[in-house]
Coordinates of C-alpha atoms in Angstrom, one line a residue:
Chain A
M26 CA -114.8 77.5 -181.1
I27 CA -115.3 80.9 -184.0
L28 CA -117.7 78.7 -187.0
T29 CA -117.8 80.3 -190.9
V30 CA -120.5 79.6 -193.2
T31 CA -120.2 79.3 -197.0
L32 CA -122.9 78.7 -198.6
N33 CA -121.3 79.1 -202.2
T34 CA -117.6 77.3 -201.5
A35 CA -114.6 77.1 -204.4
L36 CA -111.5 75.8 -205.8
D37 CA -109.9 78.6 -206.7
I38 CA -108.0 77.7 -209.6
T39 CA -104.8 80.5 -210.2
Y40 CA -103.6 80.2 -214.1
R41 CA -100.0 81.6 -215.3
V42 CA -100.1 82.5 -218.1
R43 CA -97.5 85.3 -220.5
S44 CA -100.5 87.9 -222.1
L45 CA -103.9 87.1 -221.4
R46 CA -104.6 87.8 -225.7
P47 CA -109.3 87.7 -225.8
H48 CA -110.3 85.2 -228.8
A49 CA -106.5 83.6 -228.2
S50 CA -105.5 79.6 -227.8
H51 CA -103.1 80.0 -224.0
R52 CA -100.3 77.3 -222.7
V53 CA -100.8 78.3 -218.8
S54 CA -97.0 77.6 -217.8
E55 CA -98.1 77.1 -214.0
V56 CA -101.7 75.9 -211.9
I57 CA -102.2 76.1 -208.4
E58 CA -105.4 75.0 -206.9
R59 CA -106.6 76.1 -203.4
P60 CA -110.4 75.7 -201.2
G61 CA -111.6 78.6 -201.8
G62 CA -115.1 80.4 -201.0
K63 CA -115.2 84.0 -198.3
G64 CA -116.1 81.2 -194.8
V65 CA -113.5 78.9 -195.7
N66 CA -110.7 81.3 -196.7
V67 CA -111.4 83.7 -193.8
G68 CA -111.6 80.3 -190.9
R69 CA -108.1 78.9 -192.8
V70 CA -106.8 82.3 -191.8
L71 CA -108.5 82.1 -188.0
A72 CA -106.7 78.5 -188.1
A73 CA -102.9 80.0 -189.0
L74 CA -103.6 82.8 -186.1
G75 CA -104.1 79.8 -183.3
H76 CA -107.9 79.7 -183.3
E77 CA -110.1 76.3 -183.2
V78 CA -112.4 77.1 -186.0
T79 CA -115.8 75.1 -187.9
V80 CA -116.3 75.8 -191.1
T81 CA -119.9 75.1 -192.6
G82 CA -121.8 75.9 -196.0
F83 CA -121.8 72.8 -199.1
A84 CA -119.9 71.0 -200.7
G85 CA -120.3 68.4 -203.6
G86 CA -119.1 66.6 -206.6
G87 CA -115.3 66.3 -207.6
T88 CA -114.4 70.0 -206.9
G89 CA -115.8 69.7 -204.1
R90 CA -114.2 67.0 -201.9
A91 CA -110.7 68.7 -203.8
V92 CA -111.4 71.6 -201.3
R93 CA -112.2 68.4 -198.9
D94 CA -108.9 67.3 -199.3
R95 CA -107.2 70.5 -199.0
L96 CA -108.8 71.5 -196.1
A97 CA -107.7 68.0 -194.2
G98 CA -104.7 69.2 -194.0
T99 CA -105.0 72.8 -191.8
R100 CA -104.8 72.7 -188.5
G101 CA -107.0 73.0 -186.2
L102 CA -109.6 73.7 -188.4
T103 CA -112.3 71.7 -188.4
D104 CA -114.9 70.6 -192.1
A105 CA -119.2 70.6 -191.1
L106 CA -119.4 71.2 -194.8
V107 CA -122.8 69.5 -196.2
A108 CA -122.8 67.0 -199.0
V109 CA -124.2 67.9 -202.2
A110 CA -125.1 66.2 -205.3
G111 CA -124.1 69.2 -207.8
A112 CA -120.4 70.3 -208.1
T113 CA -119.0 72.9 -205.7
R114 CA -118.2 76.1 -208.5
R115 CA -114.7 76.9 -209.4
T116 CA -113.3 80.0 -209.4
V117 CA -110.3 80.5 -212.6
A118 CA -108.7 84.0 -211.7
V119 CA -106.2 84.1 -215.1
V120 CA -103.2 86.7 -214.0
D121 CA -100.9 87.5 -216.7
E122 CA -97.1 87.4 -216.2
H123 CA -97.1 90.6 -219.0
S124 CA -99.4 93.2 -217.0
G125 CA -99.6 91.7 -213.3
D126 CA -102.9 92.2 -213.8
T127 CA -105.9 89.7 -213.0
T128 CA -108.6 88.1 -215.2
Q129 CA -111.8 86.6 -212.9
L130 CA -113.9 83.6 -214.3
N131 CA -116.7 83.0 -211.3
E132 CA -118.7 79.4 -211.7
P133 CA -122.4 79.8 -210.1
G134 CA -122.5 77.4 -208.4
P135 CA -124.2 74.5 -208.0
Q136 CA -128.5 73.7 -207.5
I137 CA -129.0 74.0 -203.1
A138 CA -132.2 71.2 -203.5
P139 CA -134.4 72.9 -200.5
A140 CA -133.8 69.4 -198.7
E141 CA -129.8 70.4 -198.9
W142 CA -131.1 73.7 -197.3
G143 CA -132.7 72.1 -194.5
M144 CA -130.1 69.4 -193.7
F145 CA -127.6 72.9 -193.8
L146 CA -130.0 74.3 -191.0
D147 CA -129.9 71.9 -188.8
R148 CA -126.2 71.9 -188.9
Y149 CA -125.9 75.6 -188.6
E150 CA -128.1 75.4 -185.5
G151 CA -126.1 72.1 -183.7
L152 CA -122.9 74.0 -184.7
L153 CA -124.0 77.5 -183.8
A154 CA -124.7 75.3 -179.8
G155 CA -120.8 75.6 -179.5
A156 CA -119.4 78.8 -181.4
S157 CA -118.6 82.2 -179.5
A158 CA -118.6 83.7 -182.5
V159 CA -119.9 82.7 -185.9
A160 CA -118.8 84.2 -190.3
L161 CA -122.1 84.3 -191.6
C162 CA -119.6 84.6 -195.7
G163 CA -119.7 85.2 -200.0
S164 CA -122.3 84.9 -202.2
L165 CA -125.8 82.7 -202.3
P166 CA -125.8 79.6 -205.1
P167 CA -128.6 79.3 -206.8
G168 CA -131.7 77.8 -205.3
V169 CA -131.0 79.2 -201.9
P170 CA -132.9 81.8 -201.0
V171 CA -132.2 84.7 -201.6
G172 CA -133.1 86.2 -197.6
A173 CA -131.4 83.0 -196.2
Y174 CA -128.6 85.0 -194.4
A175 CA -131.5 87.1 -192.6
G176 CA -132.7 84.2 -191.0
L177 CA -129.9 83.1 -190.4
V178 CA -128.3 86.3 -188.5
R179 CA -131.4 85.9 -186.2
T180 CA -130.7 82.7 -185.9
A181 CA -127.5 82.9 -184.1
R182 CA -129.0 85.5 -182.4
S183 CA -131.4 83.8 -181.1
F184 CA -128.0 81.7 -179.1
G185 CA -127.0 84.9 -178.2
V186 CA -123.7 84.0 -180.2
P187 CA -122.5 87.6 -182.1
V188 CA -122.7 87.1 -185.8
L189 CA -120.5 88.8 -188.7
L190 CA -122.8 89.3 -191.9
D191 CA -120.1 89.8 -195.6
T192 CA -121.6 89.4 -198.5
S193 CA -123.0 92.1 -201.3
G194 CA -126.5 92.9 -202.9
E195 CA -130.2 92.1 -202.1
P196 CA -128.6 89.1 -199.4
L197 CA -127.0 92.1 -197.7
R198 CA -130.3 94.6 -197.8
R199 CA -132.1 91.8 -195.8
G200 CA -129.6 90.5 -193.6
V201 CA -128.1 94.2 -192.8
A202 CA -132.1 94.7 -191.4
A203 CA -131.4 91.5 -188.7
R204 CA -129.2 93.3 -187.0
P205 CA -126.5 91.4 -187.4
D206 CA -123.8 92.5 -185.4
I207 CA -120.8 94.0 -187.7
I208 CA -120.6 94.4 -191.1
K209 CA -117.6 94.4 -193.8
P210 CA -118.8 96.2 -196.6
N211 CA -116.2 97.5 -199.0
A212 CA -116.8 101.1 -200.8
D213 CA -118.9 99.6 -203.3
E214 CA -120.9 96.9 -201.3
L215 CA -121.7 100.1 -198.9
A216 CA -122.6 102.1 -201.5
E217 CA -125.1 99.9 -203.0
L218 CA -126.3 98.8 -199.8
T219 CA -126.9 102.8 -198.6
G220 CA -126.6 104.5 -201.6
S221 CA -124.2 107.2 -201.1
H222 CA -120.8 107.9 -202.2
D223 CA -119.7 108.8 -198.9
P224 CA -118.1 106.4 -196.8
L225 CA -118.9 108.3 -193.0
R226 CA -121.9 109.0 -193.9
A227 CA -122.8 105.5 -195.9
T228 CA -121.4 104.0 -192.4
R229 CA -124.1 105.3 -190.0
D230 CA -126.9 104.9 -192.4
A231 CA -125.9 100.9 -192.1
R232 CA -126.5 100.9 -188.8
R233 CA -129.3 102.8 -189.0
R234 CA -130.9 100.1 -191.1
G235 CA -129.8 97.5 -188.6
A236 CA -126.6 96.7 -187.8
H237 CA -124.9 97.1 -185.0
A238 CA -120.9 98.1 -186.0
V239 CA -120.4 98.9 -189.1
V240 CA -116.3 98.1 -190.6
A241 CA -115.8 99.8 -193.4
S242 CA -113.3 98.4 -196.3
L243 CA -111.4 101.2 -198.4
G244 CA -108.9 99.5 -200.4
P245 CA -105.6 101.1 -200.2
D246 CA -107.0 104.2 -197.1
G247 CA -108.2 101.4 -194.2
L248 CA -110.7 100.4 -192.4
L249 CA -114.0 102.9 -191.3
A250 CA -115.8 101.9 -188.3
A251 CA -119.7 103.4 -186.9
T252 CA -119.5 100.8 -183.9
P253 CA -122.0 101.2 -180.4
D254 CA -118.5 102.5 -179.0
G255 CA -117.3 105.1 -180.8
H256 CA -115.9 105.7 -185.2
W257 CA -112.6 105.1 -185.8
Q258 CA -110.8 104.9 -188.8
A259 CA -107.7 102.5 -188.9
T260 CA -105.1 102.8 -191.4
P261 CA -101.9 101.3 -193.0
P262 CA -98.2 103.0 -191.8
A263 CA -96.9 103.2 -195.5
R264 CA -98.8 102.2 -198.9
V265 CA -99.0 98.3 -199.8
H266 CA -98.0 96.6 -203.1
G267 CA -99.2 93.2 -203.8
N268 CA -102.3 91.4 -204.2
P269 CA -105.2 92.4 -202.5
T270 CA -106.8 89.6 -202.9
G271 CA -108.0 87.7 -199.8
A272 CA -107.1 90.9 -197.8
G273 CA -110.9 91.7 -197.1
D274 CA -110.9 88.3 -195.7
S275 CA -108.6 88.7 -193.2
A276 CA -109.8 91.7 -193.0
V277 CA -112.5 89.1 -191.3
A278 CA -111.4 87.1 -189.7
A279 CA -109.3 89.7 -187.8
L280 CA -112.2 91.1 -186.4
L281 CA -113.7 88.0 -185.8
S282 CA -110.6 87.1 -183.0
G283 CA -110.5 90.2 -181.9
L284 CA -114.1 90.5 -181.0
V285 CA -114.3 87.0 -179.1
E286 CA -111.1 88.0 -177.3
R287 CA -112.5 91.0 -176.5
L288 CA -110.7 93.3 -178.0
P289 CA -111.6 97.1 -177.9
W290 CA -112.5 98.1 -181.4
P291 CA -109.9 100.0 -182.1
D292 CA -107.5 96.9 -180.8
R293 CA -109.2 94.6 -183.3
L294 CA -108.9 97.4 -186.5
S295 CA -105.3 98.3 -185.9
R296 CA -104.9 93.7 -186.3
A297 CA -107.5 93.2 -188.7
V298 CA -105.4 96.6 -191.3
A299 CA -102.5 94.5 -190.5
L300 CA -103.3 91.3 -190.9
S301 CA -105.3 92.7 -194.4
A302 CA -101.6 94.7 -195.2
A303 CA -99.2 91.3 -195.4
T304 CA -102.4 89.2 -196.9
V305 CA -101.2 91.6 -199.7
R306 CA -97.3 91.5 -199.1
A307 CA -97.8 87.1 -199.2
P308 CA -96.2 86.0 -202.3
A309 CA -99.6 83.3 -202.6
A310 CA -103.4 85.6 -202.9
G311 CA -104.9 84.9 -199.7
E312 CA -102.1 83.5 -197.3
F313 CA -100.0 86.3 -194.9
D314 CA -96.7 86.9 -194.2
P315 CA -96.7 86.0 -190.4
A316 CA -93.6 88.3 -190.3
V317 CA -95.3 91.9 -191.9
Y318 CA -98.7 91.0 -189.7
E319 CA -96.3 91.3 -186.1
E320 CA -94.2 93.9 -187.4
L321 CA -97.4 96.0 -188.6
R322 CA -99.5 94.6 -185.9
A323 CA -97.8 97.9 -183.6
R324 CA -97.5 100.8 -186.4
V325 CA -101.2 101.1 -187.6
P326 CA -102.7 104.1 -186.7
V327 CA -105.7 104.5 -185.7
T328 CA -108.1 108.0 -185.6
T329 CA -111.8 108.9 -183.6
V330 CA -114.0 110.0 -186.5
L331 CA -115.2 113.0 -184.8
S332 CA -119.1 112.4 -185.1
A333 CA -120.7 115.1 -188.1
P334 CA -124.3 115.6 -186.6
Chain B
M3 CA -110.9 46.9 -232.2
I4 CA -109.8 50.6 -233.5
L5 CA -107.5 51.7 -230.5
T6 CA -107.2 55.6 -229.1
V7 CA -103.5 56.6 -227.2
T8 CA -104.1 60.0 -225.9
L9 CA -100.8 60.2 -223.9
N10 CA -102.6 63.7 -222.4
T11 CA -106.3 63.6 -222.1
A12 CA -108.4 66.6 -220.9
L13 CA -111.0 68.0 -218.6
D14 CA -112.7 69.7 -221.6
I15 CA -114.7 73.6 -219.7
T16 CA -116.7 75.7 -221.6
Y17 CA -116.8 78.5 -220.2
R18 CA -120.1 81.6 -221.9
V19 CA -119.6 84.8 -220.5
R20 CA -121.2 88.1 -221.7
S21 CA -118.6 89.5 -223.3
L22 CA -115.2 88.3 -221.5
R23 CA -113.0 91.7 -220.6
P24 CA -108.4 91.1 -219.3
H25 CA -108.7 92.2 -215.1
A26 CA -112.5 92.6 -215.1
S27 CA -114.3 89.3 -212.8
H28 CA -116.5 87.0 -214.7
R29 CA -120.1 85.4 -213.8
V30 CA -120.1 82.7 -215.1
S31 CA -122.8 81.9 -216.8
E32 CA -123.4 78.6 -218.7
V33 CA -120.8 75.5 -217.6
I34 CA -120.8 72.9 -219.9
E35 CA -117.4 70.0 -219.4
R36 CA -116.5 67.4 -221.1
P37 CA -114.0 64.5 -221.3
G38 CA -110.9 65.6 -223.8
G39 CA -108.2 65.4 -225.6
K40 CA -107.4 64.4 -229.3
G41 CA -107.8 60.4 -228.6
V42 CA -110.5 60.6 -226.9
N43 CA -112.4 62.6 -229.1
V44 CA -111.7 60.7 -231.9
G45 CA -113.0 57.7 -230.1
R46 CA -116.0 59.0 -229.1
V47 CA -116.8 59.4 -232.7
L48 CA -116.1 55.7 -233.3
A49 CA -118.4 54.5 -231.4
A50 CA -120.7 56.7 -232.3
L51 CA -120.2 55.7 -235.9
G52 CA -121.0 52.2 -234.5
H53 CA -117.5 50.6 -234.0
E54 CA -115.5 49.2 -231.0
V55 CA -113.4 51.4 -230.1
T56 CA -110.7 50.9 -226.9
V57 CA -109.2 54.5 -225.9
T58 CA -105.9 54.5 -223.9
G59 CA -103.7 56.5 -222.5
F60 CA -103.4 58.2 -218.6
A61 CA -105.9 60.0 -216.4
G62 CA -105.6 60.5 -212.6
G63 CA -107.1 63.2 -210.6
G64 CA -110.0 64.6 -209.9
T65 CA -110.5 65.9 -212.4
G66 CA -109.8 62.1 -214.4
R67 CA -112.4 60.6 -212.5
A68 CA -115.3 63.1 -214.3
V69 CA -113.0 62.5 -217.8
R70 CA -113.7 58.6 -216.6
D71 CA -117.2 58.7 -214.9
R72 CA -117.5 60.7 -218.0
L73 CA -116.3 57.9 -220.4
A74 CA -118.6 55.7 -219.1
G75 CA -121.6 56.0 -220.3
T76 CA -120.5 55.9 -224.1
R77 CA -121.6 52.6 -225.6
G78 CA -118.8 51.2 -227.6
L79 CA -116.1 52.1 -226.1
T80 CA -114.1 50.6 -223.4
D81 CA -111.8 52.7 -220.6
A82 CA -108.3 51.8 -220.5
L83 CA -106.4 54.6 -219.5
V84 CA -104.1 54.0 -217.6
A85 CA -104.2 55.7 -213.9
V86 CA -101.7 58.2 -212.5
A87 CA -100.3 59.9 -209.1
G88 CA -100.5 63.9 -211.5
A89 CA -104.1 65.4 -212.2
T90 CA -105.4 65.3 -215.0
R91 CA -105.5 68.7 -217.3
R92 CA -107.6 70.1 -218.1
T93 CA -108.5 73.1 -220.4
V94 CA -111.1 76.1 -220.3
A95 CA -113.1 77.4 -223.1
V96 CA -114.2 80.6 -222.7
V97 CA -117.7 81.4 -225.2
D98 CA -118.0 85.4 -225.7
E99 CA -121.9 85.6 -226.3
H100 CA -121.3 88.8 -227.4
S101 CA -118.6 88.3 -230.8
G102 CA -119.1 84.4 -229.7
D103 CA -115.3 84.2 -230.6
T104 CA -113.3 81.1 -228.1
T105 CA -110.5 82.3 -225.9
Q106 CA -108.5 79.5 -225.2
L107 CA -106.6 78.2 -221.7
N108 CA -104.5 74.7 -221.5
E109 CA -102.9 73.3 -218.9
P110 CA -99.7 71.6 -218.9
G111 CA -101.1 68.4 -217.9
P112 CA -99.6 65.5 -214.9
Q113 CA -95.5 65.0 -214.9
I114 CA -95.1 62.1 -215.7
A115 CA -93.1 59.2 -213.7
P116 CA -90.8 56.5 -215.8
A117 CA -92.6 54.0 -214.2
E118 CA -95.9 55.0 -215.5
W119 CA -94.4 55.5 -218.8
G120 CA -93.5 51.7 -218.6
M121 CA -96.9 50.6 -217.1
F122 CA -98.6 52.7 -220.4
L123 CA -95.8 50.6 -222.7
D124 CA -97.1 47.3 -221.2
R125 CA -100.5 48.3 -221.7
Y126 CA -100.1 49.1 -225.4
E127 CA -98.5 46.3 -226.8
G128 CA -101.3 44.7 -224.7
L129 CA -103.2 46.2 -227.2
L130 CA -102.1 46.4 -229.9
A131 CA -102.4 43.0 -229.6
G132 CA -106.6 43.2 -230.7
A133 CA -106.5 45.8 -232.0
S134 CA -107.3 46.2 -236.1
A135 CA -105.4 50.2 -236.1
V136 CA -104.1 52.2 -233.7
A137 CA -104.1 56.2 -233.0
L138 CA -101.2 57.8 -231.8
C139 CA -103.6 61.6 -230.9
G140 CA -102.8 64.8 -229.1
S141 CA -99.7 66.7 -226.9
L142 CA -97.1 64.7 -224.7
P143 CA -97.3 65.4 -220.7
P144 CA -95.1 66.4 -219.3
G145 CA -92.4 63.3 -218.1
V146 CA -93.3 61.8 -221.2
P147 CA -89.8 61.3 -223.9
V148 CA -89.8 63.6 -226.1
G149 CA -89.4 61.0 -229.3
A150 CA -92.6 58.8 -228.1
Y151 CA -95.0 58.6 -231.0
A152 CA -91.7 57.0 -232.6
G153 CA -91.0 53.9 -230.8
L154 CA -95.1 53.6 -230.9
V155 CA -95.0 53.8 -234.7
R156 CA -92.6 51.0 -234.7
T157 CA -94.3 49.1 -232.1
A158 CA -97.7 49.2 -234.3
R159 CA -95.8 48.4 -237.2
S160 CA -94.4 45.1 -235.9
F161 CA -97.4 44.3 -234.5
G162 CA -98.5 44.7 -237.7
V163 CA -101.0 47.5 -237.2
P164 CA -102.0 50.5 -239.0
V165 CA -101.1 54.2 -237.3
L166 CA -101.5 57.1 -237.7
L167 CA -100.5 59.4 -236.5
D168 CA -101.8 63.2 -235.2
T169 CA -99.4 65.2 -233.4
S170 CA -97.2 68.5 -233.8
G171 CA -94.0 69.9 -233.6
E172 CA -91.3 67.8 -232.1
P173 CA -93.3 64.6 -231.5
L174 CA -94.8 64.8 -235.0
R175 CA -90.9 65.1 -237.2
R176 CA -89.8 62.3 -235.0
G177 CA -92.4 60.5 -235.2
V178 CA -92.9 61.1 -238.7
A179 CA -89.3 58.9 -239.6
A180 CA -90.2 55.7 -238.1
R181 CA -92.6 55.5 -240.5
P182 CA -96.5 56.1 -239.1
D183 CA -98.8 54.6 -242.2
I184 CA -101.5 58.3 -242.2
I185 CA -101.3 61.6 -241.1
K186 CA -103.1 64.0 -240.5
P187 CA -101.5 67.9 -240.2
N188 CA -103.4 70.6 -240.3
A189 CA -101.6 73.6 -243.1
D190 CA -99.7 75.3 -239.6
E191 CA -98.3 71.9 -238.4
L192 CA -98.3 70.8 -242.5
A193 CA -95.4 73.7 -242.7
E194 CA -93.6 73.9 -239.9
L195 CA -92.5 69.8 -240.6
T196 CA -92.1 70.0 -243.8
G197 CA -91.0 73.8 -243.5
S198 CA -93.5 74.8 -246.9
H199 CA -96.7 76.8 -246.7
D200 CA -97.7 75.4 -250.5
P201 CA -99.6 72.2 -249.1
L202 CA -99.0 69.9 -252.4
R203 CA -95.3 70.7 -252.0
A204 CA -95.9 69.6 -248.3
T205 CA -97.7 67.0 -248.6
R206 CA -95.2 65.4 -251.0
D207 CA -92.6 66.2 -248.7
A208 CA -94.1 64.6 -245.8
R209 CA -94.7 61.2 -247.0
R210 CA -90.8 62.0 -248.8
R211 CA -89.8 62.3 -244.4
G212 CA -91.9 58.9 -243.3
A213 CA -95.1 59.6 -243.0
H214 CA -97.2 56.3 -246.3
A215 CA -100.1 59.0 -246.6
V216 CA -100.7 62.4 -245.5
V217 CA -104.0 63.7 -245.0
A218 CA -103.3 67.5 -244.5
S219 CA -106.7 69.1 -243.2
L220 CA -106.9 72.5 -245.1
G221 CA -109.4 74.6 -242.8
P222 CA -112.7 75.2 -244.9
D223 CA -111.3 74.2 -248.3
G224 CA -111.3 70.2 -246.4
L225 CA -109.0 68.0 -247.2
L226 CA -105.1 67.1 -249.2
A227 CA -104.2 63.7 -250.0
A228 CA -100.9 62.7 -250.6
T229 CA -101.0 58.7 -250.4
P230 CA -98.9 55.3 -252.5
D231 CA -102.5 55.0 -254.6
G232 CA -102.6 59.2 -255.5
H233 CA -103.7 63.0 -254.9
W234 CA -106.8 63.8 -254.2
Q235 CA -108.4 66.5 -252.7
A236 CA -111.6 66.8 -250.8
T237 CA -113.6 69.8 -250.1
P238 CA -117.0 70.9 -248.4
P239 CA -120.0 70.8 -250.8
A240 CA -120.8 73.6 -249.7
R241 CA -119.0 77.1 -246.7
V242 CA -119.7 75.2 -243.9
H243 CA -121.0 78.2 -240.9
G244 CA -120.6 77.3 -237.3
N245 CA -117.8 75.8 -233.8
P246 CA -114.5 74.0 -236.4
T247 CA -113.4 72.1 -232.2
G248 CA -112.9 68.9 -232.8
A249 CA -113.6 68.3 -236.6
G250 CA -109.9 67.4 -236.9
D251 CA -110.5 65.2 -234.5
S252 CA -113.4 63.8 -236.2
A253 CA -111.8 63.9 -239.9
V254 CA -109.3 61.3 -238.5
A255 CA -112.4 58.7 -237.2
A256 CA -114.2 58.8 -240.5
L257 CA -110.5 57.8 -242.0
L258 CA -109.5 55.1 -239.6
S259 CA -113.3 54.2 -240.1
G260 CA -112.2 54.6 -243.7
L261 CA -108.9 52.0 -243.2
V262 CA -110.5 49.2 -241.3
E263 CA -113.7 48.8 -243.9
R264 CA -110.6 49.1 -246.7
L265 CA -112.3 51.9 -248.1
P266 CA -110.8 53.2 -251.8
W267 CA -109.1 56.2 -251.0
P268 CA -111.5 58.6 -252.0
D269 CA -114.1 57.0 -249.8
R270 CA -112.2 58.4 -247.0
L271 CA -112.1 61.8 -248.0
S272 CA -115.3 62.3 -248.8
R273 CA -116.2 60.6 -245.7
A274 CA -113.9 63.0 -243.7
V275 CA -115.0 66.3 -245.4
A276 CA -119.0 65.5 -244.3
L277 CA -118.2 64.5 -240.8
S278 CA -115.7 67.5 -240.2
A279 CA -118.7 69.5 -241.5
A280 CA -121.4 68.1 -239.9
T281 CA -118.7 68.4 -236.4
V282 CA -118.8 72.0 -237.2
R283 CA -122.7 72.6 -238.0
A284 CA -123.3 70.5 -234.7
P285 CA -124.7 72.8 -232.0
A286 CA -122.0 71.3 -229.1
A287 CA -118.1 71.7 -229.1
G288 CA -117.1 68.3 -230.8
E289 CA -120.5 66.6 -231.2
F290 CA -121.4 66.0 -234.9
D291 CA -125.0 66.1 -236.4
P292 CA -125.5 62.8 -237.5
A293 CA -128.9 63.6 -241.1
V294 CA -125.8 66.7 -241.6
Y295 CA -123.4 63.4 -242.1
E296 CA -125.9 61.9 -243.6
E297 CA -126.7 64.3 -246.4
L298 CA -122.8 65.7 -247.2
R299 CA -121.5 62.3 -247.1
A300 CA -122.1 61.9 -250.8
R301 CA -121.9 65.3 -251.9
V302 CA -118.5 65.5 -251.5
P303 CA -117.3 66.0 -254.3
V304 CA -113.4 64.4 -254.6
T305 CA -110.7 65.4 -257.3
T306 CA -107.2 64.1 -258.3
V307 CA -104.5 66.5 -258.0
L308 CA -101.7 66.2 -260.7
S309 CA -98.9 65.1 -259.1
A310 CA -96.2 68.5 -260.4
P311 CA -92.8 67.2 -261.6

């Protein structure tokens, strides 16, 4: 079983409007709701790839119930979320039909009480005992200590479970120091962590800070990986048009599946790039197109990056 | 008991953001949820004024449960909403802290099945038997016939219950023809109904179309009333600054309370203007400031409008 942790789960709501104009009133023509939060998205993609996956973290209130109701229908996915008193946050993506652009509104998430955090830690240890890998994903809700991921990384390592960390800012900085097996920052997160806007330099720097492997997602330029086995860049075979929402979560799911299948790094990277591209191309945000995935998988070029001195 | 009908109830969500920029991502700093839909708002104001009020209409899904949970704590208010399979809509008001302006996103509402509409009609007749007045408020959810309000007006009249209609567009046009006791359009709704942008001419025209009394809300210019007893204008004693959300619903509540207390028209109008102003001045949208209301009530000038030939 692969475990994903989403401390700040979300009910992701997408609104379609004709044209978003600040200070005006808008009739929403279409409403889509789906369970969200990075680790939940990663879990759904893993389940779609045929893995057994367990999602944990927090859920509460009517929005938490909506998230859990929707997860209940996902084959291969087990809901091990911890119930909390506060309500799971909503995210609202407003898609402008005229321009095609999206405006995002993200609620902060519920206040997590110390007792609830303690309940989660118990649940996490119990689940680690049966996990082949664990992904720690996304932002921290109010009340969770900023060093939370560092502690969760250490616990996973003490259980001998490989751990992937996908977060940003101070939680990432502290988490990296606890020596996770993989981090997957995007270009901005990597620059914030290392102070360098040169991805090659920054990935090497992030390894020195404690990450065993660093896979940087560079949007249309694909993935740049710095690992103990070598350095690679994997790029989409063609420019991919569509909605990039969820592409990063699909990359995380591919890296985890490649990890538990013990694939060599180049194969993990081509899988991650193909799955990300198939997610961008899918009509619904966060879904992926299986035909596009299969078609691209063999066609992603992975090149060795020479390690500069 | 005063009855209010809200066919398209809502969970009203207010987001505070630093500055709303289309196509950017925003962190919401504050989330406020309250039960909404015009008739629900009218009912809450009536309850706060000390009236026994029953609210009916439709509610469903997790959002409907959130609305009903919040109504359960309102003293003097009875929840007689009809449960439906679809989910009650959300409205999202995004308040820009920088400019103070609000951007509104309104979901369309659940699809109402014919059997659910039939259940509502039964409920409505049962409630009319004990009602001293009824208000029919707001938009129609999908599936409810566009002539719905016309039918509900006729049913109320057959029960001898005075009926106030507060809606817009085609549902208003058809509802007016069924001869409601009062309509309360704003300037835009009145112009759309009558084709005239001259409020005096338009209020008279709306009476000819079937409304016994027309009370037009003209924003900072107060209320203009055309009734069988005469024509009046009531204006706020001073320019009122604040949030106008809910001011129209407070005016409807005041007109209903004045109706059941058999107040003369000028007293109903001064009450409506004072309560609207106290709503604009309250810090939270849709609430009213009781001290401001009491202070203004005696100071609203009501002038007779000479009926032009």
